[in-house]
mmCIF file of C-alpha atoms and ligand atoms in Angstrom:
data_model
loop_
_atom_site.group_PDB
_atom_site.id
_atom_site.type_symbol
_atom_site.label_atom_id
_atom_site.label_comp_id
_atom_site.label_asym_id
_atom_site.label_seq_id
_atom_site.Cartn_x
_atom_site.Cartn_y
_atom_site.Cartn_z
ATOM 1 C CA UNK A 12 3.143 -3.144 -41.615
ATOM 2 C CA UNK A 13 3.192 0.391 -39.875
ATOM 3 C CA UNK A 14 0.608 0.672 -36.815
ATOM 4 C CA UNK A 15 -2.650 1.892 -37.876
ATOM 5 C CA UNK A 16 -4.741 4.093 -35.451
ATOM 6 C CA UNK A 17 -9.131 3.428 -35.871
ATOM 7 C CA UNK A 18 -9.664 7.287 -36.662
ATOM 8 C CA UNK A 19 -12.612 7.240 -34.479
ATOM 9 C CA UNK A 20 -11.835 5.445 -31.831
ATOM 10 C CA UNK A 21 -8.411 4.781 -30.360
ATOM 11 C CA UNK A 22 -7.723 1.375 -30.833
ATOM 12 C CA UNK A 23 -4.716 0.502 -33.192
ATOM 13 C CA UNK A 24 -3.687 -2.515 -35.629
ATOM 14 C CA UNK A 25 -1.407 -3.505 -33.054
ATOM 15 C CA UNK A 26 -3.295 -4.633 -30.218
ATOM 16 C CA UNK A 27 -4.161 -8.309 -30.360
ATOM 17 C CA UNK A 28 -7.257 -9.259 -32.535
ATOM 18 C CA UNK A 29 -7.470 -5.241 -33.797
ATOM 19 C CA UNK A 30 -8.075 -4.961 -37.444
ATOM 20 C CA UNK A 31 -8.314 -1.432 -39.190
ATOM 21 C CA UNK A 32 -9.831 -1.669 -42.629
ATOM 22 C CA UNK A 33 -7.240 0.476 -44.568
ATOM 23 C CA UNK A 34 -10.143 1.954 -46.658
ATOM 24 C CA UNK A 35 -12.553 3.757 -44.034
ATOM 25 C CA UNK A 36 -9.958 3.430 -41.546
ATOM 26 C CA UNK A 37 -11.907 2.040 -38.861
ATOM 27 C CA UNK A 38 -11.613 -0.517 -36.317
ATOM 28 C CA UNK A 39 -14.466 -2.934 -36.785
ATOM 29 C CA UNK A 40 -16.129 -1.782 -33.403
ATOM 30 C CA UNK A 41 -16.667 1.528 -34.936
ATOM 31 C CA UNK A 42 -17.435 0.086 -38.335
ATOM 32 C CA UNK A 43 -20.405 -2.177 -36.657
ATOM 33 C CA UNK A 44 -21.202 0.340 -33.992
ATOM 34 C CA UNK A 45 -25.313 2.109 -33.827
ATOM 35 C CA UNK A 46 -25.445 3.984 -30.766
ATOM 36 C CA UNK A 47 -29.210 4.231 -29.132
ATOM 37 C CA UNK A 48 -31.011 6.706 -30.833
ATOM 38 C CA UNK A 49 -32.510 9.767 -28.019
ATOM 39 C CA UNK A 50 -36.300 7.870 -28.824
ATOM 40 C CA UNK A 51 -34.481 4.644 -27.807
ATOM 41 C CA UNK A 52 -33.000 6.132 -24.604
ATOM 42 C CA UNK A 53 -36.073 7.848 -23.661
ATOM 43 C CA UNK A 54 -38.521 4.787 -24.084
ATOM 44 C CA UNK A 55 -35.717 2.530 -22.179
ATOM 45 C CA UNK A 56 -35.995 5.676 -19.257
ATOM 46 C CA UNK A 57 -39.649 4.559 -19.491
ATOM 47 C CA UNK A 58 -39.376 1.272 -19.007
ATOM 48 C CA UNK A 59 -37.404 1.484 -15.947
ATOM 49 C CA UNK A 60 -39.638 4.141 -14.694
ATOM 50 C CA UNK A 61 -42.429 1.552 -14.950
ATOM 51 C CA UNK A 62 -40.218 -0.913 -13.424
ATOM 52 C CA UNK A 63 -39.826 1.271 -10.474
ATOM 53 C CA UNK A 64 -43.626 2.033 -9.921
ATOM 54 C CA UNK A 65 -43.964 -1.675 -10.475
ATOM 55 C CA UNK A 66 -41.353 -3.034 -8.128
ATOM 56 C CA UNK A 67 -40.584 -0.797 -4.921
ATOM 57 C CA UNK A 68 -41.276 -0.942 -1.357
ATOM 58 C CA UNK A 69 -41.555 -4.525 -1.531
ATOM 59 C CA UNK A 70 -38.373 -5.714 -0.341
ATOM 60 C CA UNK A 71 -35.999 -3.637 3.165
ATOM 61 C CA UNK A 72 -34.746 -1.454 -0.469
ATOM 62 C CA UNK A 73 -35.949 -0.853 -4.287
ATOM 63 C CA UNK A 74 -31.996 -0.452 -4.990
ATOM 64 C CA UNK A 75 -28.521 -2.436 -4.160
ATOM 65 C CA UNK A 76 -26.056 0.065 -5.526
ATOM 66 C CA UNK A 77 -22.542 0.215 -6.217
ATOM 67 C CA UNK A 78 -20.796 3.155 -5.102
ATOM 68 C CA UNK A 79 -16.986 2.953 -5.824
ATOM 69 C CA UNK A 80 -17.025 6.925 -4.600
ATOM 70 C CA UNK A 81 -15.342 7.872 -8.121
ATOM 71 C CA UNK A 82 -16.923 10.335 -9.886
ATOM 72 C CA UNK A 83 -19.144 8.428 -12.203
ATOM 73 C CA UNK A 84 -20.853 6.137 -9.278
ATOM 74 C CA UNK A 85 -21.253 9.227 -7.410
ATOM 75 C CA UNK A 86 -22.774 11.336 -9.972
ATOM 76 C CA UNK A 87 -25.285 8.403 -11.050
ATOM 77 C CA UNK A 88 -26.373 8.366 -7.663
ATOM 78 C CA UNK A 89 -27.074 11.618 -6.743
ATOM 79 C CA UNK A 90 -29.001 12.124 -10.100
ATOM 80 C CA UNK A 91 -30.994 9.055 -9.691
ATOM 81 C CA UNK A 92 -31.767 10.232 -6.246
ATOM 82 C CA UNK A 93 -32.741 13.714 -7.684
ATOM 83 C CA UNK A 94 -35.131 12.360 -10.446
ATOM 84 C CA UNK A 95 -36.667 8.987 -8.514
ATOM 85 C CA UNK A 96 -36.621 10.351 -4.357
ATOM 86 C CA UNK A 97 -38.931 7.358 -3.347
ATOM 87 C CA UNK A 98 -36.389 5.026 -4.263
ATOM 88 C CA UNK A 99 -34.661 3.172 -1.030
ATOM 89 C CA UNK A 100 -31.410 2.892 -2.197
ATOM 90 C CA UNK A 101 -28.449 0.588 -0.058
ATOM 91 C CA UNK A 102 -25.172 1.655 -1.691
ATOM 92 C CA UNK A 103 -22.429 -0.757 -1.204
ATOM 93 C CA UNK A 104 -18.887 0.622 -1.484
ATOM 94 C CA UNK A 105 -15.533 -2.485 -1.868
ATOM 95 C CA UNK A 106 -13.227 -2.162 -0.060
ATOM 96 C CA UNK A 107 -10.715 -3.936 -2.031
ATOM 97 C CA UNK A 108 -7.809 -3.104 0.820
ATOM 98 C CA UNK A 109 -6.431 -0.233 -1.889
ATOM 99 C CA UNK A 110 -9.497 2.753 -2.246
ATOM 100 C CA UNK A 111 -8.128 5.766 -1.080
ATOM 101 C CA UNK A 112 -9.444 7.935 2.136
ATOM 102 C CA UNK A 113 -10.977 9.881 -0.159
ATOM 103 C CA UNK A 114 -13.141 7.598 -2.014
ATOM 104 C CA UNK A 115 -14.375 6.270 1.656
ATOM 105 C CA UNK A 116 -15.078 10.293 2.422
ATOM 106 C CA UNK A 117 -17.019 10.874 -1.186
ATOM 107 C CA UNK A 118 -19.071 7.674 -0.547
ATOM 108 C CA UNK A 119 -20.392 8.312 3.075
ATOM 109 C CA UNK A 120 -20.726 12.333 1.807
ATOM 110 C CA UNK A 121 -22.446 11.227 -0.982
ATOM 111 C CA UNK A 122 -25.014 8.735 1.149
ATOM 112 C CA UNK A 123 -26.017 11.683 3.370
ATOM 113 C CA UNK A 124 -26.697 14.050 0.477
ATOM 114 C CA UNK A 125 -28.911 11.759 -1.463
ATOM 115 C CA UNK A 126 -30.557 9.669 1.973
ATOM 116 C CA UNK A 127 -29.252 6.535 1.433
ATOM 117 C CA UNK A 128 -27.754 3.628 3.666
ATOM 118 C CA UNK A 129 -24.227 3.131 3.364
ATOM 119 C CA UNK A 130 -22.522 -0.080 3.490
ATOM 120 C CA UNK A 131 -18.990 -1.155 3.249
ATOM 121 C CA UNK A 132 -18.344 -4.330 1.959
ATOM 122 C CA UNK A 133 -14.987 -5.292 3.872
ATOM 123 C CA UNK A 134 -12.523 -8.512 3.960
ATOM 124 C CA UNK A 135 -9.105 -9.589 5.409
ATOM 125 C CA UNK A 136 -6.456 -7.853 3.464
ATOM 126 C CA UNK A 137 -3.929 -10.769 3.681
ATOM 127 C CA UNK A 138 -6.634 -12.840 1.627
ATOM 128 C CA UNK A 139 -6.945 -9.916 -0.788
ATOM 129 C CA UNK A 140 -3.382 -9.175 -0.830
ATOM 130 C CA UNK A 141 -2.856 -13.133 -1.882
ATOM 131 C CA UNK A 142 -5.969 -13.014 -4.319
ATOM 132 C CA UNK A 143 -4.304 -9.778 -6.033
ATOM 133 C CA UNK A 144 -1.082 -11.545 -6.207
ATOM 134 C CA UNK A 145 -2.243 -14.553 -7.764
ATOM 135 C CA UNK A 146 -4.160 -12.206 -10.303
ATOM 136 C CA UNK A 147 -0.967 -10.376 -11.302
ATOM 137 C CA UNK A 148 1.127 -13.830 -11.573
ATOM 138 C CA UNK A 149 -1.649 -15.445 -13.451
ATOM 139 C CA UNK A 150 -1.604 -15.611 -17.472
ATOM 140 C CA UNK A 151 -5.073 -15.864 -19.419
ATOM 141 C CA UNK A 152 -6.984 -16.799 -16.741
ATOM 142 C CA UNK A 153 -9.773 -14.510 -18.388
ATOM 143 C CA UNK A 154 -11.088 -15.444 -21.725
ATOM 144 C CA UNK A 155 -10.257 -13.301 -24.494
ATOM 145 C CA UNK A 156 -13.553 -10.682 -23.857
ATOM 146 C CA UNK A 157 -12.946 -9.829 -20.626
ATOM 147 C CA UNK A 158 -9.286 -9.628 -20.721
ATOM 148 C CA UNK A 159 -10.094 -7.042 -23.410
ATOM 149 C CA UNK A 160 -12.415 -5.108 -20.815
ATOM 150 C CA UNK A 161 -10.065 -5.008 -18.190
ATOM 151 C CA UNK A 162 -6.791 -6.163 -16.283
ATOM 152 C CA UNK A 163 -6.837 -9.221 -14.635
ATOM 153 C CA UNK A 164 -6.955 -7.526 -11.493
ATOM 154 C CA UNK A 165 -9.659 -5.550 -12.083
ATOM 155 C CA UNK A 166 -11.581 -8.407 -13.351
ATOM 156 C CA UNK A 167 -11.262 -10.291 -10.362
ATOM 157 C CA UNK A 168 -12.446 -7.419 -8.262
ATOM 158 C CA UNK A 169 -15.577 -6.226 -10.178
ATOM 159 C CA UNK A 170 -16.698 -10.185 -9.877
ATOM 160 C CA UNK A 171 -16.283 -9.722 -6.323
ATOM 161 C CA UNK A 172 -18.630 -7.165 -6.242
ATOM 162 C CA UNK A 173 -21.093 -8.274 -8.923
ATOM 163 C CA UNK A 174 -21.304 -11.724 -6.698
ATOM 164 C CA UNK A 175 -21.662 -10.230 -3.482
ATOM 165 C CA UNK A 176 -23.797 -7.198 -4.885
ATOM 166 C CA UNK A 177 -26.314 -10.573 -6.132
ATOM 167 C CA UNK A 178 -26.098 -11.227 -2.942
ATOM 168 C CA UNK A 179 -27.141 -8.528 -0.967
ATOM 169 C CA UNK A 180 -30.364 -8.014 -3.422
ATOM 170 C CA UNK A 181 -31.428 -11.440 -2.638
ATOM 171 C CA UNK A 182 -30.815 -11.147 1.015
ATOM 172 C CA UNK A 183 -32.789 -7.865 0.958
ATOM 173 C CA UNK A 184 -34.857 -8.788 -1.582
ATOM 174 C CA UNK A 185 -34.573 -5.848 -3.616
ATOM 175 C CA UNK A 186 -35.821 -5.825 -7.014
ATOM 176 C CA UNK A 187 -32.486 -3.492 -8.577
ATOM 177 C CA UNK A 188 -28.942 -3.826 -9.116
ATOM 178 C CA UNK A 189 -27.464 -0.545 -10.294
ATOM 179 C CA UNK A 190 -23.596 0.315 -11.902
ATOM 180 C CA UNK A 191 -22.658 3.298 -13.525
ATOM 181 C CA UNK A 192 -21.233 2.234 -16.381
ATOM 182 C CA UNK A 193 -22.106 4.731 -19.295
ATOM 183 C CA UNK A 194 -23.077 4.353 -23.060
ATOM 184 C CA UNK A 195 -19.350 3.660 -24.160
ATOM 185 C CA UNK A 196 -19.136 0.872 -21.278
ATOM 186 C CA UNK A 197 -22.002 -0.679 -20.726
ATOM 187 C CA UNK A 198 -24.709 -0.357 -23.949
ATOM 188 C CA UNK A 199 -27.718 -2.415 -22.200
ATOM 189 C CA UNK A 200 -29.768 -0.479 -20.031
ATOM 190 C CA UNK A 201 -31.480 -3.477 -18.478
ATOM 191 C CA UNK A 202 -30.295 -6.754 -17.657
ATOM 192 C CA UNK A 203 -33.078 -9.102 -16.816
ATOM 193 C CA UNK A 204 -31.264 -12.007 -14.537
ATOM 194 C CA UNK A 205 -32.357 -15.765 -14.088
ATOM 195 C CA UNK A 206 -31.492 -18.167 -11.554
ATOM 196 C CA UNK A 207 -29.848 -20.282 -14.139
ATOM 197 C CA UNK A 208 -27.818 -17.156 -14.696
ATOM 198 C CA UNK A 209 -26.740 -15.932 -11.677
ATOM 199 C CA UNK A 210 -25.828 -20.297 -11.238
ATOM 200 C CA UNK A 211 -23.393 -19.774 -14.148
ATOM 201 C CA UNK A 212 -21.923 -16.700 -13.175
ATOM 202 C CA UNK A 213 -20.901 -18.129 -10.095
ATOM 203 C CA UNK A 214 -19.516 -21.241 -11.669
ATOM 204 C CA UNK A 215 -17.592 -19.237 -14.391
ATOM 205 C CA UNK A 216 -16.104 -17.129 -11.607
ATOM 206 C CA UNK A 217 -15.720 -20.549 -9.283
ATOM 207 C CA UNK A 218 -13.736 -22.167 -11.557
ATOM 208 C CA UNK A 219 -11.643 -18.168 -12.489
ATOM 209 C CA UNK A 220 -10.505 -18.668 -8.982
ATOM 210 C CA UNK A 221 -9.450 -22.226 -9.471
ATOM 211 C CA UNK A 222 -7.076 -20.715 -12.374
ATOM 212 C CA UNK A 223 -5.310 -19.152 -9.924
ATOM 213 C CA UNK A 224 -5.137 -21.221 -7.392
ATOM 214 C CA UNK A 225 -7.695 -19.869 -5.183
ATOM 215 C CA UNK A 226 -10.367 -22.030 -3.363
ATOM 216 C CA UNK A 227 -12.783 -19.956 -1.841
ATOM 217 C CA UNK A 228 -14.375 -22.522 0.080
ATOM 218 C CA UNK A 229 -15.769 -20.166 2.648
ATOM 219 C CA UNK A 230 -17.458 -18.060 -0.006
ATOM 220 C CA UNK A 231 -15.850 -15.006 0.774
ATOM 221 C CA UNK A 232 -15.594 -13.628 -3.140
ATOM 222 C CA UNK A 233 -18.751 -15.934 -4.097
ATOM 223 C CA UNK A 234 -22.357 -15.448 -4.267
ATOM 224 C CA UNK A 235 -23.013 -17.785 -1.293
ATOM 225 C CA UNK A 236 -25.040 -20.817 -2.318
ATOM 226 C CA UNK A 237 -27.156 -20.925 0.573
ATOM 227 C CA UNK A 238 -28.395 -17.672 -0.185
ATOM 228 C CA UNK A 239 -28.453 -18.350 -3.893
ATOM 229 C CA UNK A 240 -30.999 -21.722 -2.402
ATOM 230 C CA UNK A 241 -33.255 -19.669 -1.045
ATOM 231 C CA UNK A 242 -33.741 -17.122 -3.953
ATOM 232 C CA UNK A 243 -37.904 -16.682 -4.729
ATOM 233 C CA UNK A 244 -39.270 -16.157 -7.660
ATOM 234 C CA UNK A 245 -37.786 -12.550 -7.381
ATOM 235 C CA UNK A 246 -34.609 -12.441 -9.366
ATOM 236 C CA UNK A 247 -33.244 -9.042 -9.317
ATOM 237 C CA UNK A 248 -32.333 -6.747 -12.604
ATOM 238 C CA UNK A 249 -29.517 -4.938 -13.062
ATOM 239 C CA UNK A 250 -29.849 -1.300 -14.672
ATOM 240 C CA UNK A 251 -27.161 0.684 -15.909
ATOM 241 C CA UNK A 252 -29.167 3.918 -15.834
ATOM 242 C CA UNK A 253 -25.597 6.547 -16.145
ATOM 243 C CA UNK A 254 -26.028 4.926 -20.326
ATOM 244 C CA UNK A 255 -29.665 6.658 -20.607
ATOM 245 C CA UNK A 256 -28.426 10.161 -19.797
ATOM 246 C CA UNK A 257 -26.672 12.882 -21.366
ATOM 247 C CA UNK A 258 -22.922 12.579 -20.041
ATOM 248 C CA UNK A 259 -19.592 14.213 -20.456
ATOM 249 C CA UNK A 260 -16.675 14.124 -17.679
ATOM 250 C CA UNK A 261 -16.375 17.686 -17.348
ATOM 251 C CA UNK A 262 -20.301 18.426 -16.819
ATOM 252 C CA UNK A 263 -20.135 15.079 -13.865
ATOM 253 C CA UNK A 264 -17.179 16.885 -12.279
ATOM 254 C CA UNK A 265 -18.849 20.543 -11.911
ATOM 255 C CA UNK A 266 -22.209 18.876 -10.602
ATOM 256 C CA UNK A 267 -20.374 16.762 -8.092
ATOM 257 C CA UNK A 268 -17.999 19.567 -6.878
ATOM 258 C CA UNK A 269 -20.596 21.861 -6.163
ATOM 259 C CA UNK A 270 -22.622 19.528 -3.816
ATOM 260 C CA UNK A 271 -19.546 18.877 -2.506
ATOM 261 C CA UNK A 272 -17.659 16.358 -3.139
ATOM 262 C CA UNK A 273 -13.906 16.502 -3.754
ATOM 263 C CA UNK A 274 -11.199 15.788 -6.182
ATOM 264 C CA UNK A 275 -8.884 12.597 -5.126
ATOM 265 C CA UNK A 276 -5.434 13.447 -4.923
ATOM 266 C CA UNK A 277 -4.697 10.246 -6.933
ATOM 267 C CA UNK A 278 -1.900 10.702 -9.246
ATOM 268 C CA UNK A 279 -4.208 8.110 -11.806
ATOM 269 C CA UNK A 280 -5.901 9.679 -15.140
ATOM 270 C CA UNK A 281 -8.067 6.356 -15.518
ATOM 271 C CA UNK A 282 -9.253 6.113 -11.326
ATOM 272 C CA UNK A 283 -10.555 8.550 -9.252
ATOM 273 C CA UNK A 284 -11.026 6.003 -6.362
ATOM 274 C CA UNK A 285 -8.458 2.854 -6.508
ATOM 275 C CA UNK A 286 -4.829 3.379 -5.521
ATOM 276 C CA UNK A 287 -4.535 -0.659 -7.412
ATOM 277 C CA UNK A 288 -5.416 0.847 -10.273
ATOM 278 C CA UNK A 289 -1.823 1.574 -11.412
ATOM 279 C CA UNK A 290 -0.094 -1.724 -10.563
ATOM 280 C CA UNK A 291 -3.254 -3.593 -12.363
ATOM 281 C CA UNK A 292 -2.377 -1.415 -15.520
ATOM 282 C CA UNK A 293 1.534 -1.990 -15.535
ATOM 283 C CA UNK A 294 0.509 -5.739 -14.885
ATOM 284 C CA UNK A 295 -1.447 -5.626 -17.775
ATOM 285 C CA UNK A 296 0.921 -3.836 -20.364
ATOM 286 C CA UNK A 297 3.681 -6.143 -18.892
ATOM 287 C CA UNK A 298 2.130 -9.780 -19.870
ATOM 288 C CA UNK A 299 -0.641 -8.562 -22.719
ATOM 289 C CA UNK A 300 1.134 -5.595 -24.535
ATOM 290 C CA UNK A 301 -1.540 -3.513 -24.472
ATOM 291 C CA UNK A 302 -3.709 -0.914 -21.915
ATOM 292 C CA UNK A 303 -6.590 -2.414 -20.026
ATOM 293 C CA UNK A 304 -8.480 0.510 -20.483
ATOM 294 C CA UNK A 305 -7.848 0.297 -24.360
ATOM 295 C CA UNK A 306 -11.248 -0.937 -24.863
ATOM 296 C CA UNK A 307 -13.139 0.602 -22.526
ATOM 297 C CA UNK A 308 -11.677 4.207 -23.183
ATOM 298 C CA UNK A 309 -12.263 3.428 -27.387
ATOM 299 C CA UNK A 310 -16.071 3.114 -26.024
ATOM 300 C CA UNK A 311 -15.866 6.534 -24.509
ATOM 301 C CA UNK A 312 -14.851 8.058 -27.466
ATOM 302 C CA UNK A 313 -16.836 6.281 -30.017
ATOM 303 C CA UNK A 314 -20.312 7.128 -28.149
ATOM 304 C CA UNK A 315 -18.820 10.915 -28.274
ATOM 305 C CA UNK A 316 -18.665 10.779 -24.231
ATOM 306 C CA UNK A 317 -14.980 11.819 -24.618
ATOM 307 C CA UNK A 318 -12.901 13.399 -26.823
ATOM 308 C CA UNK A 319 -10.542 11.159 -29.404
ATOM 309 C CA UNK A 320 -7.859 13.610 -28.604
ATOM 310 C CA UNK A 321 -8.292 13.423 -24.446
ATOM 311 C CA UNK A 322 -8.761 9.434 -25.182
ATOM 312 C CA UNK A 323 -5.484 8.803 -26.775
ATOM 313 C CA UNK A 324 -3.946 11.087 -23.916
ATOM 314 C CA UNK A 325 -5.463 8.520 -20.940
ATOM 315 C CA UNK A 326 -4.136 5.628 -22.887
ATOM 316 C CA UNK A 327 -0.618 6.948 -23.262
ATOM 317 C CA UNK A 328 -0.278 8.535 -20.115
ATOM 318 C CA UNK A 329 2.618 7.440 -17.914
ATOM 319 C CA UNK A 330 1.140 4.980 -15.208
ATOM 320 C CA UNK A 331 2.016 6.153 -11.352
ATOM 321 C CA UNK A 332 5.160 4.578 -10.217
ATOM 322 C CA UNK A 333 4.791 5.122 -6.486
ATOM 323 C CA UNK A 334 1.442 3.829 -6.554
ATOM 324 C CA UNK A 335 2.960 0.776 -8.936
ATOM 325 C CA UNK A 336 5.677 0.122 -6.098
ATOM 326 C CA UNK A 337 3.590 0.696 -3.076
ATOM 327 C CA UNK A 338 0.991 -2.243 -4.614
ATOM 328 C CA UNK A 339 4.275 -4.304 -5.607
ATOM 329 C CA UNK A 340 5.221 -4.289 -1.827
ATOM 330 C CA UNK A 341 2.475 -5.444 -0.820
ATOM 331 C CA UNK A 342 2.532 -8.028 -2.595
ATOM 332 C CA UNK A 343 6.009 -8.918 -2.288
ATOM 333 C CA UNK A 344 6.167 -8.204 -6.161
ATOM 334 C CA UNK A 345 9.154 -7.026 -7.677
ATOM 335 C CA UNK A 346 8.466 -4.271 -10.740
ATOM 336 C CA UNK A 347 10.100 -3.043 -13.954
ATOM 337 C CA UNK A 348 10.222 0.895 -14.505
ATOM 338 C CA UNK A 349 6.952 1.263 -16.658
ATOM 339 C CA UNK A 350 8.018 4.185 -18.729
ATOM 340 C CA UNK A 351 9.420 1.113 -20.804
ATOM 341 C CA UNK A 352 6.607 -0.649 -21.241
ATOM 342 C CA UNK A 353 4.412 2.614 -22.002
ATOM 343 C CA UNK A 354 6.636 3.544 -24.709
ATOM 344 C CA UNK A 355 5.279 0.562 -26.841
ATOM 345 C CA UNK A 356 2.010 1.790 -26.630
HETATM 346 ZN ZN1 ZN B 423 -12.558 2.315 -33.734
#
């Protein structure tokens, strides 16, 4: 059967599990999908306004928040600043041994426009060099879900930061986790967290690492469990506020450049801040078949944050080869040209 393309989304008939129904032509995501209605969004913003009145100045901040320095963790926080200025806000930027200069520059520029602390979260590169590798070598170490939502590479690294973000809020006992994921990527607003949670989490990832032969048994990548013993009754929330608002790329760009932040020279159409970002992609394509961003780009599109015609471009955009070979090196990898791969796609 010829490949069949969801005619609202992007996904196609040929990626794993992806089922167009030949008589609306849709994907099932976009068959099944109800977007939040503006009264929805607006009593959500509500409820997190409440939240805030509720909840601040109780712990050393109101807000643990990550800050990759791309454009839409950047944007979130220098709105979220402009509408809530009480808010203590700690952003913590990853330093996963591959964001670029630039990122590092937008993040600290972006902290001393909007008044909040920065902090870089840092480790040894040789362990996240190793980590990386193992990621790339690995085969379905993810289940099915989040191999859909990302590369394995990725995957490993936003646990990292979810875990140690956890962490932080504890330790400072702040009452808010915040990401920037938008509508497309992230469709709950609030996520209320338990301690049973945030147990399971850790195990789930604990046992990720095991897959690949890591043993973290200094807690480096985990949630420590001696701060995860001493948790009170306070178990932090995590808000995705960037879903609530009106968003399109092009309006996020022209607000951040003219406060003054600046365009990464990143040769990377899905990463404004990660110079891994290619080599996680080609990894992806080589062992699954299909984009990592697949999914998360089809979300874009089907909330109407981008355009089906600027989606399908990202997704079949040639992936950076000198970023692909510089990773590779470091990793002692050896690659295939991608152009190969990307023609499948
Ligand atoms: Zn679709």
């Amino acid at each position: 059967m010829s490949k069949l393309v969801c005619k609202k989304c992007i996904l196609d008939s040929e990626i794993p599990g992806i089922q167009i129904n030949e008589k609306t032509g849709l994907c099932h995501f976009c068959e099944t999908y109800t977007p939040l209605s503006p009264q929805e969004k607006n009593e959500y913003l509500t409820r997190i306004e409440k939240l805030f009145e509720q909840y601040r100045g109780k712990g050393n901040y109101d807000i643990i928040y990550a800050l990759s320095g791309g454009k839409d963790s950047s944007y979130t926080l220098y709105k979220l600043k402009k509408d809530y200025p009480f808010l203590k806000v700690l952003a913590v930027q990853f330093d996963n041994g591959f964001i670029s200069e630039n990122a590092i520059m937008n993040a600290k520029k972006m902290c001393e426009i909007t008044g909040c602390d920065y902090f870089q979260l840092t480790m040894e590169k040789e362990i996240l060099y190793d980590t990386f590798r193992k990621a790339a070598e690995s085969y379905d170490a993810f289940p099915r879900f989040a191999k859909y939502r990302a590369s394995d590479i990725c995957n490993i690294c936003i646990t990292i930061i979810k875990q140690k973000l956890i962490e932080q809020a504890i330790l400072q006992k702040a009452p808010f986790i915040v990401f920037a994921f938008t509508a497309g990527q992230s469709p709950n607003p609030i996520i209320n967290l338990s301690v049973n949670f945030i147990q399971w989490s850790r195990s789930l990832f604990e046992k990720q690492l095991q897959k690949i032969d890591i043993e973290d048994k200094d807690e480096i990548f985990l949630l420590k469990k001696e701060v995860l013993e001493n948790i009170d009754e306070n178990v932090p929330s995590i808000l995705h506020p960037l879903c609530l608002w009106d968003y399109s790329e092009d309006k996020v760009l022209e607000t951040l450049l003219e406060i003054g932040w600046e365009l990464p020279g990143i040769n990377d159409s899905n990463s404004t801040n990660c110079t891994l970002n290619s080599f996680a992609c080609y990894n992806h394509l080589e062992k699954y078949g299909f984009h990592p961003y697949a999914f998360d780009v089809a979300g874009l599109v089907r909330s109407g944050e981008m355009s089906r015609e600027e989606g399908l471009k990202k997704i079949n955009q040639e992936l950076s080869q000198p970023l692909i070979e510089e990773a590779a090196r470091k990793f002692k990898l050896k690659v295939k040209k991608s152009q190969k791969i990307l023609a499948k796609i």
